[in-house]
Short mmCIF file of C-alpha atoms (C1' of nucleotides) in Angstrom, two decimals:
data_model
loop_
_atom_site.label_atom_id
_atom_site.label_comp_id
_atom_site.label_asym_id
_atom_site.label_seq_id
_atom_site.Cartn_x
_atom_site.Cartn_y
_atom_site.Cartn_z
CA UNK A 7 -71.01 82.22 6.03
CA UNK A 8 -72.97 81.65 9.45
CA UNK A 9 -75.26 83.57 11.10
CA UNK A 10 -72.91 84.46 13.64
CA UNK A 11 -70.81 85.64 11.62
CA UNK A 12 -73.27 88.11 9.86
CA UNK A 13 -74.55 88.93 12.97
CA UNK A 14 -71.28 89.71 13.76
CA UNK A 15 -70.60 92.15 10.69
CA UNK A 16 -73.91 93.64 10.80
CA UNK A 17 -73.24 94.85 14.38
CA UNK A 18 -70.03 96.79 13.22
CA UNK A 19 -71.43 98.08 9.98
CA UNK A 20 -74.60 99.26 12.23
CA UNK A 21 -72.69 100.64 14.95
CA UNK A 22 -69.84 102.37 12.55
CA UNK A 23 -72.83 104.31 10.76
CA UNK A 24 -74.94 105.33 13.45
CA UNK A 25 -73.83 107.89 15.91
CA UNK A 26 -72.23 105.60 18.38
CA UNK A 27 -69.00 104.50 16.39
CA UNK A 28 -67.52 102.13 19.13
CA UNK A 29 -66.69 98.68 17.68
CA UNK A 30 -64.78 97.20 20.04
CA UNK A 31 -65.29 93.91 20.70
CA UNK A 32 -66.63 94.67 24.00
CA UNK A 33 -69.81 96.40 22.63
CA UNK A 34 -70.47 94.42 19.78
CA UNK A 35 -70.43 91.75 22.12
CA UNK A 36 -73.25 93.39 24.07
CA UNK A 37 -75.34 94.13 21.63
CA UNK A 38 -75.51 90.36 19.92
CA UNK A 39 -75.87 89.10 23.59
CA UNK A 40 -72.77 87.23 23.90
CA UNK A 41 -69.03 87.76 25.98
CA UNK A 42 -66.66 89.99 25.11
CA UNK A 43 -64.02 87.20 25.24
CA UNK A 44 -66.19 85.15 22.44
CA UNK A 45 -66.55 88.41 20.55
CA UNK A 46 -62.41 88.98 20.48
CA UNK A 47 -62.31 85.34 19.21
CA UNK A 48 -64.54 85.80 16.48
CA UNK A 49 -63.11 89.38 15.59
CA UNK A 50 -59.89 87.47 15.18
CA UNK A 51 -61.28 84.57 13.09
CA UNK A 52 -63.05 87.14 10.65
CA UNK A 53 -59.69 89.12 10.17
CA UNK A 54 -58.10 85.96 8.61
CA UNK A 55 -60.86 86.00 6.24
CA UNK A 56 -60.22 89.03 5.85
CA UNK A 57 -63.73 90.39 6.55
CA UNK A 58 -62.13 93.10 8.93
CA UNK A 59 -59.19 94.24 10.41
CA UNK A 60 -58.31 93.12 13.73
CA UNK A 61 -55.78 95.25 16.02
CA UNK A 62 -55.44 94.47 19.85
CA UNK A 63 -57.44 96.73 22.09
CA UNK A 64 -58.51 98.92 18.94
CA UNK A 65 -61.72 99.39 17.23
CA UNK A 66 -62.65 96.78 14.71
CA UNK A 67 -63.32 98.17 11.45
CA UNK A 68 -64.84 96.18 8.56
CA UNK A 69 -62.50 95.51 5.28
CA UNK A 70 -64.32 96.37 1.53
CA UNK A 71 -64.84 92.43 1.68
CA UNK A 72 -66.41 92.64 4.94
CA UNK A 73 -68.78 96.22 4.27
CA UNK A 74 -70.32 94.28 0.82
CA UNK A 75 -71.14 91.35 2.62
CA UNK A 76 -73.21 93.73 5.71
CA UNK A 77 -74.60 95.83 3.19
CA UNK A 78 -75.91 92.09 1.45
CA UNK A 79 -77.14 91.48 4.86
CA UNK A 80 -78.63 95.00 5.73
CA UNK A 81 -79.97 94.89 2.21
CA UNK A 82 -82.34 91.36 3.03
CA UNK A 83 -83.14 92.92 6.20
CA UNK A 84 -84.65 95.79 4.59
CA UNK A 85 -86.11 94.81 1.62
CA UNK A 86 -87.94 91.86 3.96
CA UNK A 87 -89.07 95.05 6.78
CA UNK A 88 -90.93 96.64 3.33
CA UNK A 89 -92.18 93.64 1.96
CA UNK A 90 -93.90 92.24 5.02
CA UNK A 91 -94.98 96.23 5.85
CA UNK A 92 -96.98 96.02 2.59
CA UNK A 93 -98.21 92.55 2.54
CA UNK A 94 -99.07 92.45 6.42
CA UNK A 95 -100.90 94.19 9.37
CA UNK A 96 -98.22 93.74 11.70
CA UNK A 97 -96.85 96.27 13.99
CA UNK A 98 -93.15 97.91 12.98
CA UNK A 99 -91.20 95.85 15.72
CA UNK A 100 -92.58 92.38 15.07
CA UNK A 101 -91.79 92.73 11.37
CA UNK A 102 -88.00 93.84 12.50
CA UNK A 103 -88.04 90.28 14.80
CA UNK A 104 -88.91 88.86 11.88
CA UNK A 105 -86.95 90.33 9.26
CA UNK A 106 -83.94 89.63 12.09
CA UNK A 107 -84.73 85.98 11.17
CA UNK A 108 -85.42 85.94 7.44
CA UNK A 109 -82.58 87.86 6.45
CA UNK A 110 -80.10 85.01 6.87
CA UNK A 111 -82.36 82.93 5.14
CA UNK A 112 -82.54 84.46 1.52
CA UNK A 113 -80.75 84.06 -1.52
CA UNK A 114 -79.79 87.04 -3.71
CA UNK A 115 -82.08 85.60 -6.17
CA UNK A 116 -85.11 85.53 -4.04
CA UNK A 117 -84.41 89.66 -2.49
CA UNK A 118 -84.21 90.42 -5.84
CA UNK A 119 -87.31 89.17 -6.54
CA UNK A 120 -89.20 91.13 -3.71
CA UNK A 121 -87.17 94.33 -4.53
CA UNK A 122 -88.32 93.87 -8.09
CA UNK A 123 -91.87 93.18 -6.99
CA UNK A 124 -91.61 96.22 -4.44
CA UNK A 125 -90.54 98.49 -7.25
CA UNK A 126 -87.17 98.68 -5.93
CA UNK A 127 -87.53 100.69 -3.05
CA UNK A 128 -84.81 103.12 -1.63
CA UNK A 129 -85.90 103.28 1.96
CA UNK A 130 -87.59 100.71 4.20
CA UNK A 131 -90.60 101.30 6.41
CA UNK A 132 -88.46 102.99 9.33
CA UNK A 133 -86.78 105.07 6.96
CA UNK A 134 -83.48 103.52 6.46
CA UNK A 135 -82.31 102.98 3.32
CA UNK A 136 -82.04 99.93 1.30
CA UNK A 137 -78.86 99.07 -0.41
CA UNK A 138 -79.23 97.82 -3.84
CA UNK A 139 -77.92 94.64 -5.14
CA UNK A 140 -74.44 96.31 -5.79
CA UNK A 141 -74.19 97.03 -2.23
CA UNK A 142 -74.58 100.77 -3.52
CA UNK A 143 -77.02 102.78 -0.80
CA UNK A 144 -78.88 106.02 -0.88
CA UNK A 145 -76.61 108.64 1.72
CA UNK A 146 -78.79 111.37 0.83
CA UNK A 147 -81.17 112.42 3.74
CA UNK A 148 -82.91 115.43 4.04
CA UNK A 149 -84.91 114.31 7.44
CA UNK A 150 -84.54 116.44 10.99
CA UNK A 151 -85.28 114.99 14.09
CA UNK A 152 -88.82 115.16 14.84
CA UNK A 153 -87.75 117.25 18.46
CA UNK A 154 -86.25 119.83 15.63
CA UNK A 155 -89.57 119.92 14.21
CA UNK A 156 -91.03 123.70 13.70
CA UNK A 157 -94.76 125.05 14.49
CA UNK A 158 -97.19 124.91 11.98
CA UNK A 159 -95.05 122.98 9.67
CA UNK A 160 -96.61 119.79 8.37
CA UNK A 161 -94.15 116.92 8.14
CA UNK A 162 -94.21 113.17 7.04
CA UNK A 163 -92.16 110.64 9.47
CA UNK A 164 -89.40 109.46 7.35
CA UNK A 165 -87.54 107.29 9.37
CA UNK A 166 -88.11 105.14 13.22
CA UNK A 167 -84.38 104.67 14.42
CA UNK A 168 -84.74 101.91 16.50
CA UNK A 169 -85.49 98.71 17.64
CA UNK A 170 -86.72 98.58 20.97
CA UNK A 171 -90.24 97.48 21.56
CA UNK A 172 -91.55 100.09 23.71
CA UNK A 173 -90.78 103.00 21.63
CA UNK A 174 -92.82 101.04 18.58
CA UNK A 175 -95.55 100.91 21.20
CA UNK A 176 -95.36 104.54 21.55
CA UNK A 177 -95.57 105.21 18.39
CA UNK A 178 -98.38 102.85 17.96
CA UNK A 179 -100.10 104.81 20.97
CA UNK A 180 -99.51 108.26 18.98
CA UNK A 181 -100.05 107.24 15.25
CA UNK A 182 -96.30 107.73 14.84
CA UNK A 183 -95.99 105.48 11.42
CA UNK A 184 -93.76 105.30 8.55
CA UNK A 185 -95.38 107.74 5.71
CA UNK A 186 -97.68 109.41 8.11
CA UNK A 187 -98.52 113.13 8.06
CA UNK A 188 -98.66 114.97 11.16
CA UNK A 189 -98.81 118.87 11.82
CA UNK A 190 -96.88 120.47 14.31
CA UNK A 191 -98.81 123.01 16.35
CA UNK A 192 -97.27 123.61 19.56
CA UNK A 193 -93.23 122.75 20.07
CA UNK A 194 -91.49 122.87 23.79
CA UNK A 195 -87.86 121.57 24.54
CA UNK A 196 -85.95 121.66 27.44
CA UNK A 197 -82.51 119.70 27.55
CA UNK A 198 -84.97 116.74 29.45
CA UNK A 199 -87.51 116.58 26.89
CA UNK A 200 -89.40 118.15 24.06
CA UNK A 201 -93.46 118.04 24.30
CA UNK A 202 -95.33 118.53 20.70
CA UNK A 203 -98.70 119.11 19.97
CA UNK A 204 -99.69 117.19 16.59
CA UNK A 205 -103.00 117.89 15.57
CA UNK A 206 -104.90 117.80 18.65
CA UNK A 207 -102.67 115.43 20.48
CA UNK A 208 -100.08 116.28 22.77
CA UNK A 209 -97.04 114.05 23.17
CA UNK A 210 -94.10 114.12 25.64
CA UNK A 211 -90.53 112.60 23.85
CA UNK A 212 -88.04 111.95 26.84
CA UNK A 213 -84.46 112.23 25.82
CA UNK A 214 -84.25 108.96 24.39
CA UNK A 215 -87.21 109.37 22.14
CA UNK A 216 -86.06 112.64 20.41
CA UNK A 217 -83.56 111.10 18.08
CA UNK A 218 -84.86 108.68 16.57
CA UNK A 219 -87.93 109.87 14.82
CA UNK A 220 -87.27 111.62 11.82
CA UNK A 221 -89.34 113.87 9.52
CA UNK A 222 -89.19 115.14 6.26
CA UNK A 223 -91.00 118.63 5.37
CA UNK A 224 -94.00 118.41 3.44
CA UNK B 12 -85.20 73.76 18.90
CA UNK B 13 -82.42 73.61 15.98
CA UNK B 14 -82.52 73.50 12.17
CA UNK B 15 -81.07 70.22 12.64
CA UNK B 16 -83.99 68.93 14.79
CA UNK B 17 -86.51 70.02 12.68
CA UNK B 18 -85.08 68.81 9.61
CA UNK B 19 -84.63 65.25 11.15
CA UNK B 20 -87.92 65.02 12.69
CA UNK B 21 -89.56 66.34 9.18
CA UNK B 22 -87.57 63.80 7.24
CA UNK B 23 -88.87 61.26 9.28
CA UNK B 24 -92.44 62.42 8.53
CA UNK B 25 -91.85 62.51 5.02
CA UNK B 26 -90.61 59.22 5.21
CA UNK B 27 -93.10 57.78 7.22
CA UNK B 28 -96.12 59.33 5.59
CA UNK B 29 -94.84 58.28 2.15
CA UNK B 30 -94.94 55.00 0.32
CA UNK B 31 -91.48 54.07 1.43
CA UNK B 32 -91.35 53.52 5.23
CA UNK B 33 -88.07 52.96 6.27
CA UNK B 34 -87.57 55.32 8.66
CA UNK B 35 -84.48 53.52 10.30
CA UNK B 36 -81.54 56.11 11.11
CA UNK B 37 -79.75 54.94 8.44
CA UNK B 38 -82.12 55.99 5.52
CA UNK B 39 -82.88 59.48 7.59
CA UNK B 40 -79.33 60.08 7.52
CA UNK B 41 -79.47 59.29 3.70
CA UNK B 42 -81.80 62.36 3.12
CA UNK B 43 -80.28 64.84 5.73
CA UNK B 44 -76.67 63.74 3.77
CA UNK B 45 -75.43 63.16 7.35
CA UNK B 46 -73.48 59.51 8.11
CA UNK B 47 -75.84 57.30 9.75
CA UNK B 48 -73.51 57.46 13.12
CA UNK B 49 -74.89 61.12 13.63
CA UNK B 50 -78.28 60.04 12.86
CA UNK B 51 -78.03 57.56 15.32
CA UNK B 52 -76.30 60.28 18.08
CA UNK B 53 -79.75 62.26 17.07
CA UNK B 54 -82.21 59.59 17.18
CA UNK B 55 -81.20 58.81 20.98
CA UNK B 56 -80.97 62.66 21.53
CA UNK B 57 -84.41 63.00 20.19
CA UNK B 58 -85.88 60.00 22.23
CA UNK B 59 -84.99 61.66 25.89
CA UNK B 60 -86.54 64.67 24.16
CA UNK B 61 -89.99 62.62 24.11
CA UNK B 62 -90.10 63.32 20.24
CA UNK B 63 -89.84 60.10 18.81
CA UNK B 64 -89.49 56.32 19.83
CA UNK B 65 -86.26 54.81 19.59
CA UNK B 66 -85.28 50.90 19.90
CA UNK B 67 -81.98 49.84 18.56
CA UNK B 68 -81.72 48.36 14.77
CA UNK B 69 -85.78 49.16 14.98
CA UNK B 70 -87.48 52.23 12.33
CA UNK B 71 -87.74 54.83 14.40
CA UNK B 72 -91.33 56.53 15.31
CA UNK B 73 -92.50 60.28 16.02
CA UNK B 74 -94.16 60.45 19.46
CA UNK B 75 -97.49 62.73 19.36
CA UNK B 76 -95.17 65.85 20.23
CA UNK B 77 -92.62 65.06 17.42
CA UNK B 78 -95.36 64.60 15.20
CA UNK B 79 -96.70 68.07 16.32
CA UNK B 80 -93.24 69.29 15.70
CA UNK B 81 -92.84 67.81 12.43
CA UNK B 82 -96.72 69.06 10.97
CA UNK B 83 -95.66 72.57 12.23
CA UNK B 84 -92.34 72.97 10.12
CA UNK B 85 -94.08 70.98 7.12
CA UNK B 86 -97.31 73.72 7.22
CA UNK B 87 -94.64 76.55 7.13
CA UNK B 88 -92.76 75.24 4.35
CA UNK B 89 -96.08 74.83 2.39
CA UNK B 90 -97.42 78.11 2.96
CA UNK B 91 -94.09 79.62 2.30
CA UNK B 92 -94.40 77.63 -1.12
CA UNK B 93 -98.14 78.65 -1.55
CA UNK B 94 -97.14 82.17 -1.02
CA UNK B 95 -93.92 82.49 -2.72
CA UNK B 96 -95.92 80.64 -5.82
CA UNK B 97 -98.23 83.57 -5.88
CA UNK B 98 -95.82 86.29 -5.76
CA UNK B 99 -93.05 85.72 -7.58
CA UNK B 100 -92.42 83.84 -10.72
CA UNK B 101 -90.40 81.44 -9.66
CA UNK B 102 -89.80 77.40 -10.70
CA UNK B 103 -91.28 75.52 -8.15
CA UNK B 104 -87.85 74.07 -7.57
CA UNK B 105 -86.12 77.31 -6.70
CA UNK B 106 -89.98 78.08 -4.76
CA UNK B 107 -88.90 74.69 -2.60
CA UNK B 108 -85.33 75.34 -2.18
CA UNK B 109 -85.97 78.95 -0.58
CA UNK B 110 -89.04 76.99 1.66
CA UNK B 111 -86.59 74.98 2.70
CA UNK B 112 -84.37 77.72 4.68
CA UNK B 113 -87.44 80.01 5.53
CA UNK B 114 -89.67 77.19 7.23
CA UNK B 115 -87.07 77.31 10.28
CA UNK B 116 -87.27 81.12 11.00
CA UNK B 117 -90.50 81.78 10.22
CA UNK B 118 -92.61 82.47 13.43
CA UNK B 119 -96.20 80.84 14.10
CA UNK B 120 -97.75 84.44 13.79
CA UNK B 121 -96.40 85.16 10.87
CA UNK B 122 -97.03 81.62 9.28
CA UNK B 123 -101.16 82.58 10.33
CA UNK B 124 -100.57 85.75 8.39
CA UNK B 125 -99.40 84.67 5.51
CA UNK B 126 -102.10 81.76 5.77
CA UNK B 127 -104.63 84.41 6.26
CA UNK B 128 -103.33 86.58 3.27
CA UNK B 129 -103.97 83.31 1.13
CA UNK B 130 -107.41 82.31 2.41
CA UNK B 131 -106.07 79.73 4.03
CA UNK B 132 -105.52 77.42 1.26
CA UNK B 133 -105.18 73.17 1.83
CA UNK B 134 -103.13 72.62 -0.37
CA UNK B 135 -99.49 73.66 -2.07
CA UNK B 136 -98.39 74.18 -5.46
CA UNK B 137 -97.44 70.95 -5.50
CA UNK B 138 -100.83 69.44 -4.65
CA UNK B 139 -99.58 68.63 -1.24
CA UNK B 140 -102.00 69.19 1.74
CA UNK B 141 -101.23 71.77 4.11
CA UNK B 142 -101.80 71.24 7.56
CA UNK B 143 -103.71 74.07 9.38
CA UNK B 144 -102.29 76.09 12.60
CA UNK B 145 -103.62 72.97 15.17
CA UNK B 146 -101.66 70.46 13.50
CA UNK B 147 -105.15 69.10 11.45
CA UNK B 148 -103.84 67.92 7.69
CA UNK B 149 -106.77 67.04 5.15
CA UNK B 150 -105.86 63.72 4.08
CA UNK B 151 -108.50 63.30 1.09
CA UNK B 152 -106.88 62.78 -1.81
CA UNK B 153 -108.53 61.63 -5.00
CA UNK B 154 -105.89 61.79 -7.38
CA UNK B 155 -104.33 59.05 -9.43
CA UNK B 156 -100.71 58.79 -10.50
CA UNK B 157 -100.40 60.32 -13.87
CA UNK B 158 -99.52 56.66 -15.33
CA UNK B 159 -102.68 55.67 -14.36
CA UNK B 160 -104.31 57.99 -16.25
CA UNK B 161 -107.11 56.96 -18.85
CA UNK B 162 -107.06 58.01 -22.31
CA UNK B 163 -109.46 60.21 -23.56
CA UNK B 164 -110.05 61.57 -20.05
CA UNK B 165 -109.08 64.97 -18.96
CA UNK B 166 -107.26 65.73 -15.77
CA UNK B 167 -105.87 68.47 -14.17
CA UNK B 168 -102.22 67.73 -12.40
CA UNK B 169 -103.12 67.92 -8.28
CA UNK B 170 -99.85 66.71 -7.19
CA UNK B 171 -95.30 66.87 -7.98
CA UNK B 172 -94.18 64.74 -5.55
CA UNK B 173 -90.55 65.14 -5.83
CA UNK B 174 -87.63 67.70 -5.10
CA UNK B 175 -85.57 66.57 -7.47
CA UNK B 176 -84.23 69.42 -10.02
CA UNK B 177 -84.17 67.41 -12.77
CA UNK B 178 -87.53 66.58 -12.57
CA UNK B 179 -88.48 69.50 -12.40
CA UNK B 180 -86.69 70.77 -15.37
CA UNK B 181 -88.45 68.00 -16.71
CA UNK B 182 -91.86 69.33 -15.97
CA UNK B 183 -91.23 72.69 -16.91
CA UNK B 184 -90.26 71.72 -20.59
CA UNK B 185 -93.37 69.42 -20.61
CA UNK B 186 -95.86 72.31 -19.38
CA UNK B 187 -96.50 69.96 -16.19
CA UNK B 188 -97.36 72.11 -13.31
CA UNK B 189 -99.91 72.86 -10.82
CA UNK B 190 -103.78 73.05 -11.46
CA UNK B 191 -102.64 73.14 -15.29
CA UNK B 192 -105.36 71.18 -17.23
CA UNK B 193 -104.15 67.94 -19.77
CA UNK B 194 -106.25 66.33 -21.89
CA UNK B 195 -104.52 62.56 -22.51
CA UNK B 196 -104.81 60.98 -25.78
CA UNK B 197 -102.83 57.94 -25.58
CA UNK B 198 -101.23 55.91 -23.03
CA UNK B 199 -98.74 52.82 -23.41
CA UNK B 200 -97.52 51.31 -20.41
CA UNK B 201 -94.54 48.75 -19.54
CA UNK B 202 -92.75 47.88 -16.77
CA UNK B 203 -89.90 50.51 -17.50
CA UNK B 204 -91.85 53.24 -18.56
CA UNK B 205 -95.09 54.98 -19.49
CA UNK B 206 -95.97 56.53 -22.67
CA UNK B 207 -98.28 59.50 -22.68
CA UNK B 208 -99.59 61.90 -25.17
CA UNK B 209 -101.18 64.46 -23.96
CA UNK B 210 -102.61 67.30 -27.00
CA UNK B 211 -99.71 66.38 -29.22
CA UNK B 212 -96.74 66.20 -26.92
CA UNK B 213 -95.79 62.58 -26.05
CA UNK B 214 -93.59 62.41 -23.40
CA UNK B 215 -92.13 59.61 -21.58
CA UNK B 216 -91.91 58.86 -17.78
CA UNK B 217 -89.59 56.31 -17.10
CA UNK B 218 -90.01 54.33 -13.62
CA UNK B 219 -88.70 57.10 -11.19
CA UNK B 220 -91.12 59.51 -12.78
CA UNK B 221 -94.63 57.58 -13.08
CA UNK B 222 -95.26 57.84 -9.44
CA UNK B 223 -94.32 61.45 -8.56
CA UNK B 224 -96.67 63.26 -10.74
CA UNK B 225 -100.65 63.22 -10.06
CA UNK B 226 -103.65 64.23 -11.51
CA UNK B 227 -107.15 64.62 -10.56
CA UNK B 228 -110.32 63.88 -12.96
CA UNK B 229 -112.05 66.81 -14.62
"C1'" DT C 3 -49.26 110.41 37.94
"C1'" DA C 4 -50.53 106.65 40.54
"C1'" DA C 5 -54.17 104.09 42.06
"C1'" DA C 6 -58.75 102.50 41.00
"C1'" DA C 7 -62.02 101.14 37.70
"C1'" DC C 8 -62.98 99.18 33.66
"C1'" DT C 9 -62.15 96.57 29.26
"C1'" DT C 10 -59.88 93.40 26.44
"C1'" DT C 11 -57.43 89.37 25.90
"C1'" DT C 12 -55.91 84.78 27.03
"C1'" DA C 13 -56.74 80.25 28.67
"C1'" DA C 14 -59.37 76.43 29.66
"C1'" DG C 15 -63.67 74.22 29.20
"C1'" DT C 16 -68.59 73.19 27.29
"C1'" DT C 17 -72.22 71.80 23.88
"C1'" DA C 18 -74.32 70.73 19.35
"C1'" DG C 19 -73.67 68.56 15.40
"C1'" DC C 20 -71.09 66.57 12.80
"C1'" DT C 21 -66.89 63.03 11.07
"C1'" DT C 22 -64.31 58.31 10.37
"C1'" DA C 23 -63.30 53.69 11.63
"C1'" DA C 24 -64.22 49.55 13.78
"C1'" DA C 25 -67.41 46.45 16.36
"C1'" DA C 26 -72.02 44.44 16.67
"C1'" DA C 27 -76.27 43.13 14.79
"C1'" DT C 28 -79.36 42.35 11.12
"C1'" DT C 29 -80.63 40.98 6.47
"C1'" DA C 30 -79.81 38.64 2.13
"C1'" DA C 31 -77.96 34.93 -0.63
"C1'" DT C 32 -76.29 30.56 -1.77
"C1'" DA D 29 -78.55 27.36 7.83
"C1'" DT D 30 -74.32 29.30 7.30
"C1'" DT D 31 -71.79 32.64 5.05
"C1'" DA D 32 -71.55 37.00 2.93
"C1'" DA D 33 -73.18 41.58 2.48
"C1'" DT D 34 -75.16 45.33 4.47
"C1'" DT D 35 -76.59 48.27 8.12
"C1'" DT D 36 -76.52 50.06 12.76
"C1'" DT D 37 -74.17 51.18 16.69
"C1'" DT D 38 -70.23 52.44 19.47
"C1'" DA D 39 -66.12 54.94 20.18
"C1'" DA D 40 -63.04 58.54 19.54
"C1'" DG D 41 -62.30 62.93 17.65
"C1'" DC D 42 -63.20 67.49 15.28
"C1'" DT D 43 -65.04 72.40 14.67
"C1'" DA D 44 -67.99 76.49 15.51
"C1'" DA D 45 -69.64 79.19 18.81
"C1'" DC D 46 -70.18 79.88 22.87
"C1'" DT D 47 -68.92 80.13 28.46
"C1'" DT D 48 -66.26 81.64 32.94
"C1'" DA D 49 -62.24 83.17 35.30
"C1'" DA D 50 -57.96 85.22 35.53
"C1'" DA D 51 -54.24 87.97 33.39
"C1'" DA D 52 -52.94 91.98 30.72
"C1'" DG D 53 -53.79 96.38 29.09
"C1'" DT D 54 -56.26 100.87 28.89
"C1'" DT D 55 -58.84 104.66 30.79
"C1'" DT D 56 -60.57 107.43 34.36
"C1'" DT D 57 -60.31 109.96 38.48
"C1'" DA D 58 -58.54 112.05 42.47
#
DNA sequence: TAAAACTTTTAAGTTAGCTTAAAAATTAAT
DNA sequence: ATTAATTTTTAAGCTAACTTAAAAGTTTTA
């Protein structure tokens, strides 16, 4: 199987499980960078394999065949994100660029290896779980968005939905880290933002910030 | 620049830095298991690409930059073998295989990390130098072929120059691996084959074998 | 609900990296 | 030094994964 083609699966399974469930060609096809026409081709190729099911104009939706094989994929991309957390001081987004990489790259044998030497974790350094090596994954989440967050509660960041650069420079900027405590003093929303005081430090999360960090009570 | 460039300019390092020279298309192609047509197709590609020299029917020759190229992709597969040595216990075969795939989606800042992580070492499990991030390769090398070897003398093994399974089955059953110590206390040489006892084991390397495995005095 | 806006699909074409088969050149052997 | 054997090159063709442009279908909006 090529990289395109998980590439091409991970996009669905990603976008069916997040909020946004469109998986029409179209919007794969923007996310992985490429036309909509050569996303329509490939959606048809991977329904004779029978990796998903293909129906004109309609959203593609993966088959069992085709949800093992992401969750394989998802799985290496995770279980790399952890490993290279632990091992290395680099910053959250350049170990996703690289993970983006490596995860094509890896035998079964070889993730099992770092999962074993990891102690199999369940969730990966932005939170998101890690499939195990059935393809079973952890659905269980007890987090609330980190805009949700109430004062005086002390909460640990459990999860960094994303994968755009600036917000991991934000969160950089603000100490905003995988496993990291922070106390919430002072809590303001309007429907344009929500402004938090942690600690001493007050930060300002536009709308597009205050979904995707998520905190767990402590 | 593509897997397949990489892997065609490193085989033609390999090649070239090796005992056997012939580093016509035909013998690259050989290696890559591609027909020698496409090697030839490449070779020409290459050429306008200023990475190698190319002259019909002649061996063909990295320019500076392909050698650049080629010491860039070997140092990552090296370090991926140094490191993967060190964490996981793994056969040096299956170590090489997974080097193999990693080496072309591995990143120069994270090949410095992991080079950093391991205090930079020269060399590889398998004894083999690794060049450093400006393309500089220590090219010192004291060791002797293990058929060489003098009895009574002790050695430690420096060197597996192969990535051939079976011989590395081979090694495994005979406890030949990296930086392990032998002590050899008889050696019978022919033309076929050399006989070696080391402690009580006598094994026997026939011709393929004498050259691939070296030791250093100790 | 009909027109406008947008999306998906089809069709035709491109590039990288291969293949096989035959022609050309080199190398080896008698 | 020819002939035979081998190797390299050329030529033609294939497939995966794209592209652009136009046609077909769906969705939105007035």
């Amino acid at each position: 199987m090529s990289v395109a083609i998980e590439n091409f699966i991970k996009a669905i399974y990603n976008n069916d499980s997040h909020d946004i469930k469109d998986t029409k060609p179209g919007n794969i096809a923007k996310q992985l960078g490429i036309s909509s026409a050569a996303a329509t081709d490939m959606a048809k190729k991977l329904a004779t394999k029978d990796l998903l099911h293909y129906e004109k104009y309609q959203a593609l939706q993966l088959t069992d065949k085709g949800t093992k094989m992401a969750l394989n994929v998802v799985r290496k991309h995770r279980l790399w994100e952890a490993f290279l957390f632990k091992m290395f001081d680099m910053s959250l987004h350049d170990i996703h660029r690289e993970a983006e990489l490596l995860e094509h790259q890896t035998s079964d044998f070889l993730a099992d290896k770092i999962s074993e030497y990891l102690g199999h974790p369940k969730f990966d350094p932005h939170g998101d779980p890690i499939p195990n090596s059935n393809g079973e994954i952890t659905t269980e989440d007890h987090s609330i968005a980190l805009a949700d967050a109430n004062e005086g509660q002390t909460y640990v960041i459990s999860r960094l939905m994303s994968d755009n650069k600036e917000f991991f420079e934000f969160c950089a900027l603000n100490d905003i880290k995988y496993r990291n405590t922070l106390v919430v003093s002072k809590q303001f929303t309007t429907n344009k933002m929500t402004q938090i005081t942690i600690g001493t430090n007050t930060i300002v999360l536009n709308q597009d910030f205050t979904k995707i960090i998520y905190v767990d009570e402590k």
